[in-house]
C-alpha positions as YAML, in Angstrom:
chain: A
units: angstrom
residues:
- id: 1
  name: UNK
  ca: [19.47, 14.05, 36.87]
- id: 2
  name: UNK
  ca: [17.90, 15.16, 40.13]
- id: 3
  name: UNK
  ca: [19.46, 18.01, 42.03]
- id: 4
  name: UNK
  ca: [20.22, 15.97, 45.16]
- id: 5
  name: UNK
  ca: [21.93, 13.08, 43.37]
- id: 6
  name: UNK
  ca: [25.67, 12.59, 43.09]
- id: 7
  name: UNK
  ca: [26.23, 10.75, 39.79]
- id: 8
  name: UNK
  ca: [30.00, 10.65, 40.25]
- id: 9
  name: UNK
  ca: [29.80, 8.58, 43.45]
- id: 10
  name: UNK
  ca: [27.19, 6.24, 41.97]
- id: 11
  name: UNK
  ca: [29.25, 5.81, 38.83]
- id: 12
  name: UNK
  ca: [32.46, 4.98, 40.69]
- id: 13
  name: UNK
  ca: [30.79, 2.66, 43.24]
- id: 14
  name: UNK
  ca: [30.83, -0.55, 41.11]
- id: 15
  name: UNK
  ca: [34.49, -0.03, 40.21]
- id: 16
  name: UNK
  ca: [35.45, 0.41, 43.86]
- id: 17
  name: UNK
  ca: [33.44, -2.66, 44.88]
- id: 18
  name: UNK
  ca: [35.07, -4.77, 42.17]
- id: 19
  name: UNK
  ca: [38.48, -3.77, 43.53]
- id: 20
  name: UNK
  ca: [37.41, -4.61, 47.08]
- id: 21
  name: UNK
  ca: [36.21, -8.04, 45.96]
- id: 22
  name: UNK
  ca: [39.47, -8.76, 44.13]
- id: 23
  name: UNK
  ca: [41.51, -7.65, 47.13]
- id: 24
  name: UNK
  ca: [39.25, -9.72, 49.43]
- id: 25
  name: UNK
  ca: [38.36, -6.68, 51.51]
- id: 26
  name: UNK
  ca: [34.67, -7.55, 51.27]
- id: 27
  name: UNK
  ca: [32.94, -10.94, 51.04]
- id: 28
  name: UNK
  ca: [31.52, -11.54, 47.56]
- id: 29
  name: UNK
  ca: [27.99, -12.10, 48.90]
- id: 30
  name: UNK
  ca: [27.99, -8.75, 50.73]
- id: 31
  name: UNK
  ca: [29.35, -6.99, 47.66]
- id: 32
  name: UNK
  ca: [26.60, -8.49, 45.48]
- id: 33
  name: UNK
  ca: [23.91, -7.32, 47.92]
- id: 34
  name: UNK
  ca: [25.42, -3.83, 48.01]
- id: 35
  name: UNK
  ca: [25.69, -3.70, 44.21]
- id: 36
  name: UNK
  ca: [22.08, -4.84, 43.89]
- id: 37
  name: UNK
  ca: [21.02, -1.99, 46.17]
- id: 38
  name: UNK
  ca: [23.01, 0.48, 44.06]
- id: 39
  name: UNK
  ca: [21.34, -0.82, 40.89]
- id: 40
  name: UNK
  ca: [17.93, -0.68, 42.56]
- id: 41
  name: UNK
  ca: [18.39, 2.97, 43.58]
- id: 42
  name: UNK
  ca: [19.69, 3.96, 40.13]
- id: 43
  name: UNK
  ca: [16.72, 2.31, 38.41]
- id: 44
  name: UNK
  ca: [14.10, 3.59, 40.87]
- id: 45
  name: UNK
  ca: [15.34, 7.17, 40.63]
- id: 46
  name: UNK
  ca: [15.70, 6.80, 36.84]
- id: 47
  name: UNK
  ca: [19.32, 7.97, 36.79]
- id: 48
  name: UNK
  ca: [21.00, 7.05, 33.52]
- id: 49
  name: UNK
  ca: [24.61, 5.92, 33.82]
- id: 50
  name: UNK
  ca: [25.80, 4.37, 30.57]
- id: 51
  name: UNK
  ca: [26.96, 0.82, 31.39]
- id: 52
  name: UNK
  ca: [28.21, 2.23, 34.70]
- id: 53
  name: UNK
  ca: [31.57, 2.74, 32.96]
- id: 54
  name: UNK
  ca: [32.56, -0.70, 34.22]
- id: 55
  name: UNK
  ca: [31.41, -3.53, 31.95]
- id: 56
  name: UNK
  ca: [34.07, -5.83, 33.45]
- id: 57
  name: UNK
  ca: [32.05, -6.00, 36.67]
- id: 58
  name: UNK
  ca: [28.92, -7.10, 34.79]
- id: 59
  name: UNK
  ca: [31.01, -9.71, 32.98]
- id: 60
  name: UNK
  ca: [32.26, -10.99, 36.34]
- id: 61
  name: UNK
  ca: [28.71, -11.24, 37.72]
- id: 62
  name: UNK
  ca: [27.55, -13.00, 34.56]
- id: 63
  name: UNK
  ca: [30.34, -15.53, 34.95]
- id: 64
  name: UNK
  ca: [29.31, -16.13, 38.56]
- id: 65
  name: UNK
  ca: [25.72, -16.77, 37.39]
- id: 66
  name: UNK
  ca: [26.81, -19.42, 34.92]
- id: 67
  name: UNK
  ca: [29.20, -21.03, 37.43]
- id: 68
  name: UNK
  ca: [26.47, -21.29, 40.09]
- id: 69
  name: UNK
  ca: [23.96, -22.66, 37.57]
- id: 70
  name: UNK
  ca: [26.39, -25.37, 36.45]
- id: 71
  name: UNK
  ca: [26.41, -26.86, 39.97]
- id: 72
  name: UNK
  ca: [24.15, -29.77, 40.83]
- id: 73
  name: UNK
  ca: [20.70, -28.69, 41.94]
- id: 74
  name: UNK
  ca: [21.25, -29.71, 45.57]
- id: 75
  name: UNK
  ca: [24.53, -27.74, 45.68]
- id: 76
  name: UNK
  ca: [23.19, -24.48, 44.28]
- id: 77
  name: UNK
  ca: [22.66, -21.48, 46.51]
- id: 78
  name: UNK
  ca: [19.26, -20.34, 45.20]
- id: 79
  name: UNK
  ca: [19.20, -17.15, 47.26]
- id: 80
  name: UNK
  ca: [22.63, -16.15, 45.95]
- id: 81
  name: UNK
  ca: [21.48, -16.90, 42.41]
- id: 82
  name: UNK
  ca: [18.45, -14.66, 42.79]
- id: 83
  name: UNK
  ca: [20.65, -11.85, 44.12]
- id: 84
  name: UNK
  ca: [23.04, -12.34, 41.19]
- id: 85
  name: UNK
  ca: [20.21, -12.26, 38.65]
- id: 86
  name: UNK
  ca: [18.76, -9.07, 40.12]
- id: 87
  name: UNK
  ca: [22.15, -7.45, 40.54]
- id: 88
  name: UNK
  ca: [23.10, -8.11, 36.91]
- id: 89
  name: UNK
  ca: [19.78, -7.04, 35.38]
- id: 90
  name: UNK
  ca: [19.65, -3.85, 37.46]
- id: 91
  name: UNK
  ca: [23.22, -2.81, 36.64]
- id: 92
  name: UNK
  ca: [23.53, -3.69, 32.95]
- id: 93
  name: UNK
  ca: [21.53, -2.46, 29.97]
- id: 94
  name: UNK
  ca: [22.24, -5.11, 27.32]
- id: 95
  name: UNK
  ca: [21.21, -8.72, 27.99]
- id: 96
  name: UNK
  ca: [21.77, -11.83, 25.96]
- id: 97
  name: UNK
  ca: [18.84, -14.15, 25.27]
- id: 98
  name: UNK
  ca: [20.85, -16.91, 26.95]
- id: 99
  name: UNK
  ca: [21.12, -14.92, 30.18]
- id: 100
  name: UNK
  ca: [17.47, -13.85, 30.12]
- id: 101
  name: UNK
  ca: [16.38, -17.47, 29.63]
- id: 102
  name: UNK
  ca: [18.12, -18.22, 32.94]
- id: 103
  name: UNK
  ca: [17.12, -15.15, 34.95]
- id: 104
  name: UNK
  ca: [13.50, -14.50, 33.95]
- id: 105
  name: UNK
  ca: [11.97, -17.87, 34.98]
- id: 106
  name: UNK
  ca: [13.56, -17.65, 38.43]
- id: 107
  name: UNK
  ca: [12.43, -14.05, 39.01]
- id: 108
  name: UNK
  ca: [8.89, -14.83, 37.81]
- id: 109
  name: UNK
  ca: [8.81, -17.71, 40.29]
- id: 110
  name: UNK
  ca: [9.89, -15.40, 43.13]
- id: 111
  name: UNK
  ca: [7.36, -12.77, 42.02]
- id: 112
  name: UNK
  ca: [4.55, -15.34, 42.00]
- id: 113
  name: UNK
  ca: [4.91, -16.11, 45.70]
- id: 114
  name: UNK
  ca: [1.73, -15.36, 47.67]
- id: 115
  name: UNK
  ca: [3.23, -15.52, 51.15]
- id: 116
  name: UNK
  ca: [2.12, -12.48, 53.18]
- id: 117
  name: UNK
  ca: [5.22, -11.86, 55.30]
- id: 118
  name: UNK
  ca: [6.97, -8.50, 55.05]
- id: 119
  name: UNK
  ca: [10.23, -10.12, 53.92]
- id: 120
  name: UNK
  ca: [8.46, -12.00, 51.15]
- id: 121
  name: UNK
  ca: [6.68, -8.84, 50.00]
- id: 122
  name: UNK
  ca: [10.06, -7.16, 49.65]
- id: 123
  name: UNK
  ca: [11.46, -10.11, 47.67]
- id: 124
  name: UNK
  ca: [8.43, -10.07, 45.35]
- id: 125
  name: UNK
  ca: [8.76, -6.31, 44.91]
- id: 126
  name: UNK
  ca: [12.46, -6.54, 43.99]
- id: 127
  name: UNK
  ca: [11.84, -9.40, 41.55]
- id: 128
  name: UNK
  ca: [9.01, -7.56, 39.76]
- id: 129
  name: UNK
  ca: [10.93, -4.29, 39.77]
- id: 130
  name: UNK
  ca: [13.93, -6.02, 38.22]
- id: 131
  name: UNK
  ca: [11.73, -7.61, 35.54]
- id: 132
  name: UNK
  ca: [10.28, -4.17, 34.74]
- id: 133
  name: UNK
  ca: [13.81, -2.90, 34.07]
- id: 134
  name: UNK
  ca: [14.53, -5.40, 31.30]
- id: 135
  name: UNK
  ca: [13.14, -2.90, 28.82]
- id: 136
  name: UNK
  ca: [10.95, -3.29, 25.77]
- id: 137
  name: UNK
  ca: [13.84, -3.36, 23.30]
- id: 138
  name: UNK
  ca: [15.28, -6.63, 24.53]
- id: 139
  name: UNK
  ca: [14.18, -9.64, 22.51]
- id: 140
  name: UNK
  ca: [12.98, -11.91, 25.29]
- id: 141
  name: UNK
  ca: [10.55, -13.74, 23.01]
- id: 142
  name: UNK
  ca: [9.07, -16.96, 24.34]
- id: 143
  name: UNK
  ca: [10.48, -16.62, 27.85]
- id: 144
  name: UNK
  ca: [8.32, -13.64, 28.80]
- id: 145
  name: UNK
  ca: [5.86, -15.52, 31.00]
- id: 146
  name: UNK
  ca: [3.14, -13.00, 30.17]
- id: 147
  name: UNK
  ca: [0.44, -15.31, 31.48]
- id: 148
  name: UNK
  ca: [2.15, -15.53, 34.86]
- id: 149
  name: UNK
  ca: [2.44, -11.72, 35.09]
- id: 150
  name: UNK
  ca: [-1.26, -11.45, 34.19]
- id: 151
  name: UNK
  ca: [-2.07, -13.82, 37.05]
- id: 152
  name: UNK
  ca: [0.08, -11.79, 39.47]
- id: 153
  name: UNK
  ca: [-1.88, -8.65, 38.55]
- id: 154
  name: UNK
  ca: [-5.26, -10.37, 38.79]
- id: 155
  name: UNK
  ca: [-4.40, -11.90, 42.17]
- id: 156
  name: UNK
  ca: [-3.38, -8.48, 43.51]
- id: 157
  name: UNK
  ca: [-6.64, -6.96, 42.29]
- id: 158
  name: UNK
  ca: [-8.51, -9.49, 44.42]
- id: 159
  name: UNK
  ca: [-6.23, -9.64, 47.48]
- id: 160
  name: UNK
  ca: [-4.03, -6.52, 47.42]
- id: 161
  name: UNK
  ca: [-0.97, -8.52, 48.34]
- id: 162
  name: UNK
  ca: [1.61, -6.47, 46.43]
- id: 163
  name: UNK
  ca: [3.39, -3.26, 47.39]
- id: 164
  name: UNK
  ca: [2.61, -0.24, 45.20]
- id: 165
  name: UNK
  ca: [6.00, -0.46, 43.47]
- id: 166
  name: UNK
  ca: [5.56, -4.19, 42.85]
- id: 167
  name: UNK
  ca: [2.12, -3.66, 41.30]
- id: 168
  name: UNK
  ca: [3.34, -0.80, 39.11]
- id: 169
  name: UNK
  ca: [6.32, -2.91, 38.00]
- id: 170
  name: UNK
  ca: [4.07, -5.79, 36.93]
- id: 171
  name: UNK
  ca: [2.08, -3.37, 34.78]
- id: 172
  name: UNK
  ca: [5.28, -1.84, 33.42]
- id: 173
  name: UNK
  ca: [6.42, -5.28, 32.26]
- id: 174
  name: UNK
  ca: [3.19, -5.79, 30.29]
- id: 175
  name: UNK
  ca: [2.77, -2.29, 28.89]
- id: 176
  name: UNK
  ca: [6.34, -2.29, 27.57]
- id: 177
  name: UNK
  ca: [5.40, -5.25, 25.36]
- id: 178
  name: UNK
  ca: [2.19, -3.95, 23.79]
- id: 179
  name: UNK
  ca: [3.82, -3.42, 20.41]
- id: 180
  name: UNK
  ca: [5.29, -6.92, 20.26]
- id: 181
  name: UNK
  ca: [2.23, -8.80, 21.51]
- id: 182
  name: UNK
  ca: [-0.94, -7.34, 20.00]
- id: 183
  name: UNK
  ca: [-3.21, -9.68, 21.97]
- id: 184
  name: UNK
  ca: [-2.09, -7.88, 25.14]
- id: 185
  name: UNK
  ca: [-4.15, -4.81, 24.27]
- id: 186
  name: UNK
  ca: [-7.43, -6.70, 24.64]
- id: 187
  name: UNK
  ca: [-6.30, -8.39, 27.86]
- id: 188
  name: UNK
  ca: [-4.99, -5.18, 29.43]
- id: 189
  name: UNK
  ca: [-8.08, -3.14, 28.58]
- id: 190
  name: UNK
  ca: [-10.92, -5.61, 29.13]
- id: 191
  name: UNK
  ca: [-9.62, -8.28, 31.53]
- id: 192
  name: UNK
  ca: [-7.16, -6.38, 33.70]
- id: 193
  name: UNK
  ca: [-8.93, -2.98, 33.45]
- id: 194
  name: UNK
  ca: [-5.73, -0.99, 33.17]
- id: 195
  name: UNK
  ca: [-7.26, 2.52, 33.09]
- id: 196
  name: UNK
  ca: [-9.43, 1.91, 36.15]
- id: 197
  name: UNK
  ca: [-6.46, 0.50, 38.08]
- id: 198
  name: UNK
  ca: [-4.10, 3.28, 36.99]
- id: 199
  name: UNK
  ca: [-6.54, 5.94, 38.15]
- id: 200
  name: UNK
  ca: [-7.03, 4.23, 41.50]
- id: 201
  name: UNK
  ca: [-3.26, 3.94, 42.00]
- id: 202
  name: UNK
  ca: [-2.66, 7.61, 41.15]
- id: 203
  name: UNK
  ca: [-5.25, 8.72, 43.67]
- id: 204
  name: UNK
  ca: [-3.99, 6.36, 46.37]
- id: 205
  name: UNK
  ca: [-0.38, 7.44, 45.84]
- id: 206
  name: UNK
  ca: [-1.41, 11.09, 46.20]
- id: 207
  name: UNK
  ca: [-2.73, 10.24, 49.68]
- id: 208
  name: UNK
  ca: [0.54, 8.57, 50.68]
- id: 209
  name: UNK
  ca: [2.60, 11.78, 50.60]
- id: 210
  name: UNK
  ca: [2.07, 14.80, 52.84]
- id: 211
  name: UNK
  ca: [2.27, 17.35, 50.02]
- id: 212
  name: UNK
  ca: [1.51, 20.29, 52.32]
- id: 213
  name: UNK
  ca: [4.40, 19.41, 54.59]
- id: 214
  name: UNK
  ca: [6.71, 18.91, 51.58]
- id: 215
  name: UNK
  ca: [5.83, 22.41, 50.43]
- id: 216
  name: UNK
  ca: [6.60, 23.81, 53.89]
- id: 217
  name: UNK
  ca: [9.93, 21.93, 53.87]
- id: 218
  name: UNK
  ca: [10.84, 23.41, 50.49]
- id: 219
  name: UNK
  ca: [10.37, 20.13, 48.62]
- id: 220
  name: UNK
  ca: [12.43, 17.96, 50.94]
- id: 221
  name: UNK
  ca: [13.64, 14.46, 50.14]
- id: 222
  name: UNK
  ca: [11.54, 12.58, 47.60]
- id: 223
  name: UNK
  ca: [9.45, 9.77, 49.06]
- id: 224
  name: UNK
  ca: [9.43, 6.34, 47.44]
- id: 225
  name: UNK
  ca: [5.77, 6.88, 46.52]
- id: 226
  name: UNK
  ca: [6.77, 9.86, 44.38]
- id: 227
  name: UNK
  ca: [9.03, 7.68, 42.24]
- id: 228
  name: UNK
  ca: [6.22, 5.13, 41.87]
- id: 229
  name: UNK
  ca: [3.84, 7.94, 40.89]
- id: 230
  name: UNK
  ca: [6.34, 9.12, 38.29]
- id: 231
  name: UNK
  ca: [6.65, 5.60, 36.87]
- id: 232
  name: UNK
  ca: [2.85, 5.38, 36.53]
- id: 233
  name: UNK
  ca: [2.81, 8.66, 34.60]
- id: 234
  name: UNK
  ca: [5.44, 7.32, 32.22]
- id: 235
  name: UNK
  ca: [3.26, 4.28, 31.56]
- id: 236
  name: UNK
  ca: [0.29, 6.57, 30.91]
- id: 237
  name: UNK
  ca: [2.30, 8.52, 28.34]
- id: 238
  name: UNK
  ca: [2.56, 5.33, 26.30]
- id: 239
  name: UNK
  ca: [-1.10, 4.58, 26.97]
- id: 240
  name: UNK
  ca: [-2.26, 7.94, 25.55]
- id: 241
  name: UNK
  ca: [0.10, 7.61, 22.61]
- id: 242
  name: UNK
  ca: [-1.21, 4.14, 21.65]
- id: 243
  name: UNK
  ca: [-4.85, 4.60, 22.65]
- id: 244
  name: UNK
  ca: [-7.20, 3.43, 19.85]
- id: 245
  name: UNK
  ca: [-10.52, 3.90, 21.62]
- id: 246
  name: UNK
  ca: [-11.98, 6.29, 24.20]
- id: 247
  name: UNK
  ca: [-14.48, 5.82, 27.01]
- id: 248
  name: UNK
  ca: [-15.52, 7.31, 30.35]
- id: 249
  name: UNK
  ca: [-12.68, 5.60, 32.20]
- id: 250
  name: UNK
  ca: [-10.10, 7.47, 30.11]
- id: 251
  name: UNK
  ca: [-11.95, 10.75, 30.65]
- id: 252
  name: UNK
  ca: [-11.74, 10.19, 34.43]
- id: 253
  name: UNK
  ca: [-8.02, 9.53, 34.08]
- id: 254
  name: UNK
  ca: [-7.53, 13.05, 32.70]
- id: 255
  name: UNK
  ca: [-9.10, 14.43, 35.90]
- id: 256
  name: UNK
  ca: [-6.82, 12.27, 38.10]
- id: 257
  name: UNK
  ca: [-3.68, 13.47, 36.30]
- id: 258
  name: UNK
  ca: [-4.85, 17.09, 36.70]
- id: 259
  name: UNK
  ca: [-5.10, 16.46, 40.46]
- id: 260
  name: UNK
  ca: [-1.58, 15.04, 40.51]
- id: 261
  name: UNK
  ca: [-0.31, 18.13, 38.69]
- id: 262
  name: UNK
  ca: [-1.94, 20.49, 41.20]
- id: 263
  name: UNK
  ca: [-0.69, 18.50, 44.20]
- id: 264
  name: UNK
  ca: [2.93, 18.37, 43.03]
- id: 265
  name: UNK
  ca: [3.43, 21.68, 41.23]
- id: 266
  name: UNK
  ca: [5.31, 23.33, 44.10]
- id: 267
  name: UNK
  ca: [7.58, 20.49, 45.17]
- id: 268
  name: UNK
  ca: [8.14, 17.94, 42.37]
- id: 269
  name: UNK
  ca: [8.80, 19.50, 38.98]
- id: 270
  name: UNK
  ca: [9.57, 16.17, 37.30]
- id: 271
  name: UNK
  ca: [6.09, 14.85, 38.09]
- id: 272
  name: UNK
  ca: [4.60, 18.13, 36.83]
- id: 273
  name: UNK
  ca: [6.41, 17.71, 33.53]
- id: 274
  name: UNK
  ca: [5.08, 14.19, 32.97]
- id: 275
  name: UNK
  ca: [1.53, 15.28, 33.81]
- id: 276
  name: UNK
  ca: [1.65, 18.01, 31.17]
- id: 277
  name: UNK
  ca: [3.39, 15.72, 28.72]
- id: 278
  name: UNK
  ca: [0.57, 13.19, 29.18]
- id: 279
  name: UNK
  ca: [-1.98, 15.90, 28.40]
- id: 280
  name: UNK
  ca: [-0.04, 16.86, 25.29]
- id: 281
  name: UNK
  ca: [0.06, 13.26, 24.02]
- id: 282
  name: UNK
  ca: [-3.65, 12.82, 24.77]
- id: 283
  name: UNK
  ca: [-4.52, 16.01, 22.87]
- id: 284
  name: UNK
  ca: [-2.51, 14.91, 19.84]
- id: 285
  name: UNK
  ca: [-4.34, 11.57, 19.75]
- id: 286
  name: UNK
  ca: [-7.45, 12.11, 17.61]
- id: 287
  name: UNK
  ca: [-9.49, 9.41, 19.39]
- id: 288
  name: UNK
  ca: [-9.32, 11.44, 22.61]
- id: 289
  name: UNK
  ca: [-12.39, 13.68, 22.93]
- id: 290
  name: UNK
  ca: [-11.37, 17.29, 23.29]
- id: 291
  name: UNK
  ca: [-14.42, 17.89, 25.54]
- id: 292
  name: UNK
  ca: [-12.98, 15.43, 28.06]
- id: 293
  name: UNK
  ca: [-9.65, 17.26, 28.02]
- id: 294
  name: UNK
  ca: [-11.45, 20.51, 28.79]
- id: 295
  name: UNK
  ca: [-13.93, 19.11, 31.33]
- id: 296
  name: UNK
  ca: [-11.25, 16.99, 33.02]
- id: 297
  name: UNK
  ca: [-9.46, 20.04, 34.36]
- id: 298
  name: UNK
  ca: [-6.35, 19.68, 32.22]
- id: 299
  name: UNK
  ca: [-6.54, 23.16, 30.72]
- id: 300
  name: UNK
  ca: [-7.04, 24.86, 34.09]
- id: 301
  name: UNK
  ca: [-4.21, 22.84, 35.64]
- id: 302
  name: UNK
  ca: [-1.78, 23.73, 32.84]
- id: 303
  name: UNK
  ca: [-2.76, 27.41, 32.94]
- id: 304
  name: UNK
  ca: [-2.06, 27.44, 36.67]
- id: 305
  name: UNK
  ca: [1.28, 25.73, 36.07]
- id: 306
  name: UNK
  ca: [2.62, 28.13, 33.43]
- id: 307
  name: UNK
  ca: [1.93, 31.07, 35.75]
- id: 308
  name: UNK
  ca: [4.49, 29.71, 38.21]
- id: 309
  name: UNK
  ca: [7.31, 32.18, 38.93]
- id: 310
  name: UNK
  ca: [9.93, 29.48, 38.23]
- id: 311
  name: UNK
  ca: [9.33, 27.40, 35.11]
- id: 312
  name: UNK
  ca: [11.95, 25.09, 33.57]
- id: 313
  name: UNK
  ca: [12.29, 24.93, 29.78]
- id: 314
  name: UNK
  ca: [10.80, 21.52, 29.18]
- id: 315
  name: UNK
  ca: [7.69, 22.32, 31.25]
- id: 316
  name: UNK
  ca: [7.23, 25.60, 29.39]
- id: 317
  name: UNK
  ca: [7.67, 23.79, 26.09]
- id: 318
  name: UNK
  ca: [5.17, 21.02, 26.87]
- id: 319
  name: UNK
  ca: [2.66, 23.55, 28.21]
- id: 320
  name: UNK
  ca: [2.81, 25.59, 25.02]
- id: 321
  name: UNK
  ca: [2.62, 22.51, 22.82]
- id: 322
  name: UNK
  ca: [-0.41, 21.33, 24.77]
- id: 323
  name: UNK
  ca: [-2.24, 24.64, 24.46]
- id: 324
  name: UNK
  ca: [-1.31, 24.81, 20.77]
- id: 325
  name: UNK
  ca: [-2.73, 21.31, 20.26]
- id: 326
  name: UNK
  ca: [-5.95, 22.19, 22.10]
- id: 327
  name: UNK
  ca: [-6.35, 25.24, 19.87]
- id: 328
  name: UNK
  ca: [-5.79, 23.14, 16.73]
- id: 329
  name: UNK
  ca: [-8.28, 20.50, 17.87]
- id: 330
  name: UNK
  ca: [-10.94, 23.11, 18.56]
- id: 331
  name: UNK
  ca: [-10.22, 24.76, 15.22]
- id: 332
  name: UNK
  ca: [-10.70, 21.42, 13.44]
- id: 333
  name: UNK
  ca: [-14.05, 20.90, 15.13]
- id: 334
  name: UNK
  ca: [-15.32, 24.43, 14.47]
- id: 335
  name: UNK
  ca: [-17.05, 23.40, 11.23]
- id: 336
  name: UNK
  ca: [-18.71, 20.33, 12.72]
- id: 337
  name: UNK
  ca: [-22.40, 21.17, 13.13]
- id: 338
  name: UNK
  ca: [-23.04, 18.39, 15.66]
- id: 339
  name: UNK
  ca: [-22.77, 19.85, 19.15]
- id: 340
  name: UNK
  ca: [-21.49, 23.15, 17.74]
- id: 341
  name: UNK
  ca: [-23.32, 25.35, 20.30]
- id: 342
  name: UNK
  ca: [-22.10, 23.29, 23.26]
- id: 343
  name: UNK
  ca: [-18.51, 23.51, 22.06]
- id: 344
  name: UNK
  ca: [-18.86, 27.23, 21.44]
- id: 345
  name: UNK
  ca: [-19.90, 27.75, 25.06]
- id: 346
  name: UNK
  ca: [-17.01, 25.60, 26.27]
- id: 347
  name: UNK
  ca: [-14.48, 27.46, 24.10]
- id: 348
  name: UNK
  ca: [-15.74, 30.78, 25.43]
- id: 349
  name: UNK
  ca: [-15.20, 29.58, 28.98]
- id: 350
  name: UNK
  ca: [-11.61, 28.59, 28.13]
- id: 351
  name: UNK
  ca: [-10.96, 32.02, 26.58]
- id: 352
  name: UNK
  ca: [-12.36, 33.76, 29.65]
- id: 353
  name: UNK
  ca: [-10.17, 31.59, 31.89]
- id: 354
  name: UNK
  ca: [-7.12, 32.50, 29.82]
- id: 355
  name: UNK
  ca: [-7.88, 36.21, 30.04]
- id: 356
  name: UNK
  ca: [-8.56, 35.99, 33.77]
- id: 357
  name: UNK
  ca: [-5.25, 34.23, 34.43]
- id: 358
  name: UNK
  ca: [-3.19, 36.55, 32.23]
- id: 359
  name: UNK
  ca: [-2.41, 33.81, 29.74]
- id: 360
  name: UNK
  ca: [-1.66, 36.27, 26.89]
- id: 361
  name: UNK
  ca: [1.04, 37.95, 28.98]
- id: 362
  name: UNK
  ca: [2.61, 34.55, 29.68]
- id: 363
  name: UNK
  ca: [2.77, 33.71, 25.97]
- id: 364
  name: UNK
  ca: [4.27, 37.09, 25.14]
- id: 365
  name: UNK
  ca: [6.91, 36.63, 27.84]
- id: 366
  name: UNK
  ca: [7.92, 33.29, 26.28]
- id: 367
  name: UNK
  ca: [8.07, 34.75, 22.77]
- id: 368
  name: UNK
  ca: [11.69, 35.88, 23.06]
- id: 369
  name: UNK
  ca: [12.73, 32.40, 24.09]
- id: 370
  name: UNK
  ca: [10.82, 30.38, 21.48]
- id: 371
  name: UNK
  ca: [13.39, 30.73, 18.64]
- id: 372
  name: UNK
  ca: [16.10, 29.50, 21.02]
- id: 373
  name: UNK
  ca: [14.00, 26.47, 21.98]
- id: 374
  name: UNK
  ca: [13.29, 25.62, 18.35]
- id: 375
  name: UNK
  ca: [16.96, 25.92, 17.40]
- id: 376
  name: UNK
  ca: [17.84, 23.46, 20.13]
- id: 377
  name: UNK
  ca: [15.95, 20.43, 18.82]
- id: 378
  name: UNK
  ca: [12.52, 21.44, 20.16]
- id: 379
  name: UNK
  ca: [10.74, 20.94, 16.87]
- id: 380
  name: UNK
  ca: [7.13, 21.57, 15.78]
- id: 381
  name: UNK
  ca: [6.57, 24.46, 18.16]
- id: 382
  name: UNK
  ca: [4.88, 27.40, 16.45]
- id: 383
  name: UNK
  ca: [6.46, 30.84, 16.74]
- id: 384
  name: UNK
  ca: [3.15, 32.55, 15.95]
- id: 385
  name: UNK
  ca: [1.62, 33.76, 19.23]
- id: 386
  name: UNK
  ca: [-1.90, 33.61, 17.80]
- id: 387
  name: UNK
  ca: [-1.59, 29.82, 17.46]
- id: 388
  name: UNK
  ca: [-1.76, 29.50, 21.23]
- id: 389
  name: UNK
  ca: [-5.18, 31.09, 21.59]
- id: 390
  name: UNK
  ca: [-8.31, 29.00, 21.47]
- id: 391
  name: UNK
  ca: [-10.50, 29.95, 18.53]
- id: 392
  name: UNK
  ca: [-14.27, 30.33, 18.84]
...
């Protein structure tokens, strides 16, 4: 939960609105629009509120969806239906296949609109964002419309007609379904060029926020672009975890994430965490070349991060796990004759960097805390300080 959020007010909002609707203090249409906005903010800021403690409201909205759909086509209020679909999918976490078979086709249709007006862009963004919130665990089977989402992504690559959140949401929808639809991997990598697009988006999003001013303002209010940046990093976590091959595009992605880490380290700790967590997952994936992790600036960026005066537990933990993994990878490659001299030079540079930055002192300072972290469900973290030093 972010420090500036008030979960109590968000949690009680649906219940209060339901009461206002029942007492006719607010028109139903206005209440639905307000509820949709609440759901949108909760999902964008990734605040978890279990079922919003008010399942009766979701049941009411679901009933309204079915009632409106039962009307004759010429009598239906299509705009109200779209609002109802988005409101329900943004507020609830468990969807029936019956409901999804009604909502998804309509939202895909809205998302496929190519009209260039500002209002239409917003409607497309909300539709795609809502679709991205369905989640990978829901069995949406044949109604996924993967081909249509592919076309939306391809069209944006040619015309740049989507907002940044809309584009990220379209990718989120596809990436979430990699495990269920194996053919997607080939399409995403070779037809849609996911890695190239992700790197471009990260670098463009970095330009959208005045990071220097945010630092001067003590962090300030988070911009929408920061939430989109965070969502991209979460996608990349899955990408590094599932990656089965490695090429120059992936190596460049490491460098882009290192830049994000450096830009945000003093004013967005959540983004910093996901950057380091991405590095950790990449290091643990054996297809990722350790040379690219070292050359891409990840080690330097993490070393700079753990020297911060204020470091939250999960960032400290991921940093140590990452450095431990780097050390293990270099240890494993120590007996490989091919390129041994080049790696030896690179390892020496890393050691010198660690000594220069006082890395040993940082590890020692964490040593008292490591048993506590391990006792509290932070597993597989070595308590041997020597494991965190790169071996030559």
